[in-house]
């Protein structure tokens, strides 16, 4: 049964929301999750690539939501050269639909409540303070009281705006994406591929993430300011026609990825934002699942502590921001500065980077080498990149 | 701004780039409030499927 009052209401049951709910509940808070769609994880708007080390702190690996194991990243330069990277650790291509539900079930197991097809409409205020959430469920407008709202409502986040937080991103800081799941294609099951170049994907890249030995998510992200009038669908169709002319499409999706720095404000009195809603995404790779889970775990723990101490003010909740900055926030900022470089690179530069990567011995070639080479000529950024790799090992996606 | 509902995939990218808070997305529909809209065209540019056109 849904109660009319909880300590914490989480809006959105993606990885950020479910992990936040789980950690808040596990640490003693009463938690309700509101999910707009009919089930968590759908519609899938994700390339589904994650690293083993990124997800295992939060959930035990289960074959039900692993589509394939990835050992190699293959980079394609604009002039058709390739370089293989073997040292980024084990990765997975997920079945997000199953994965997201599994994360929800974990939250439920720790005591969180969940309702699906529950569309949050607004925050409830009293005397200038957030005291609950208004939502639509089964044709009826309902209100639920709470002390803390966690906004985990994705790229299209409205929760932050309701709270007066500036969430808008620049066109330069969103990747506009199209993706097909293609079948009957010739690929290597353990290899993720990346295509760069201004003709292929201006300001972004094309990816091939295998889901089986003949099926893959093939998608594109273009920087928002370079996606008009020719958009991601047109570029992707051209690529698919060239590389996989015989392919059949089993899934088509469109979406946007915020490739910004974390919002300046992710905490206010009685409210925290997590995941895409807080713009907690690796601005270079566009990967956000692991970032969302890390942010969710911090926010969930801080929420539970706030409940224990009855402190719901911004000053107390700011602990979440502090911890996020320590864990990933600073790294994200460095990646953001690098992204600006990447976005403006010409094809010649991409060619030279891949050429450089080909010459590195297999056991020495990692993302760190790639990124360091990419920012060569900018000593300050080189130092930041080196630091970022000391603080946390960055993985593709 | 006007949304072509035959094309719109309800991905919500337009909401993220709207400086006027004029776009609302729910499970099945995206709506633009033309009273709030400032015609900046961000939504039209970011839309991955070109489902947004000028006009009311």
GROMACS .gro file of N, CA and C in nm, chain A residues 10 23 25 41 56 77 101 126 135-136 162 209 246 276 283 286 308 343 346:
model
   57
   10UNK      N    1   1.141   0.979  -0.435
   10UNK     CA    2   1.233   0.982  -0.548
   10UNK      C    3   1.151   0.987  -0.676
   23UNK      N    4   1.971   0.318  -0.124
   23UNK     CA    5   2.062   0.358  -0.016
   23UNK      C    6   1.989   0.436   0.092
   25UNK      N    7   1.671   0.386   0.177
   25UNK     CA    8   1.591   0.285   0.250
   25UNK      C    9   1.680   0.195   0.336
   41UNK      N   10   1.315   0.135  -1.699
   41UNK     CA   11   1.403   0.089  -1.807
   41UNK      C   12   1.348   0.104  -1.946
   56UNK      N   13   2.969  -0.298  -1.039
   56UNK     CA   14   2.968  -0.401  -0.935
   56UNK      C   15   2.963  -0.350  -0.791
   77UNK      N   16   3.969   0.604  -3.741
   77UNK     CA   17   3.997   0.744  -3.774
   77UNK      C   18   3.923   0.782  -3.902
  101UNK      N   19   1.509  -0.273  -1.400
  101UNK     CA   20   1.412  -0.340  -1.312
  101UNK      C   21   1.484  -0.410  -1.197
  126UNK      N   22   0.481   2.467   0.125
  126UNK     CA   23   0.409   2.530   0.236
  126UNK      C   24   0.505   2.626   0.305
  135UNK      N   25   0.126   1.428  -0.796
  135UNK     CA   26   0.144   1.341  -0.912
  135UNK      C   27   0.012   1.287  -0.961
  136UNK      N   28   0.015   1.241  -1.086
  136UNK     CA   29  -0.105   1.185  -1.146
  136UNK      C   30  -0.092   1.033  -1.147
  162UNK      N   31   1.113   2.310  -1.109
  162UNK     CA   32   1.007   2.339  -1.011
  162UNK      C   33   1.068   2.398  -0.884
  209UNK      N   34   2.801  -0.114  -3.036
  209UNK     CA   35   2.810  -0.190  -2.910
  209UNK      C   36   2.739  -0.324  -2.931
  246UNK      N   37   2.318  -0.473  -4.541
  246UNK     CA   38   2.219  -0.582  -4.534
  246UNK      C   39   2.146  -0.589  -4.399
  276UNK      N   40   2.120   1.216  -1.488
  276UNK     CA   41   2.106   1.307  -1.603
  276UNK      C   42   2.039   1.438  -1.561
  283UNK      N   43   3.125   1.390  -2.006
  283UNK     CA   44   3.096   1.473  -2.123
  283UNK      C   45   3.166   1.425  -2.250
  286UNK      N   46   2.979   1.040  -2.302
  286UNK     CA   47   2.834   1.042  -2.293
  286UNK      C   48   2.780   0.935  -2.201
  308UNK      N   49   1.762   1.099   0.996
  308UNK     CA   50   1.802   1.066   1.133
  308UNK      C   51   1.820   1.193   1.216
  343UNK      N   52   3.555   1.857  -2.956
  343UNK     CA   53   3.449   1.906  -3.041
  343UNK      C   54   3.503   1.986  -3.159
  346UNK      N   55   3.983   1.883  -3.601
  346UNK     CA   56   3.959   1.851  -3.742
  346UNK      C   57   4.000   1.707  -3.771
   0.00000   0.00000   0.00000
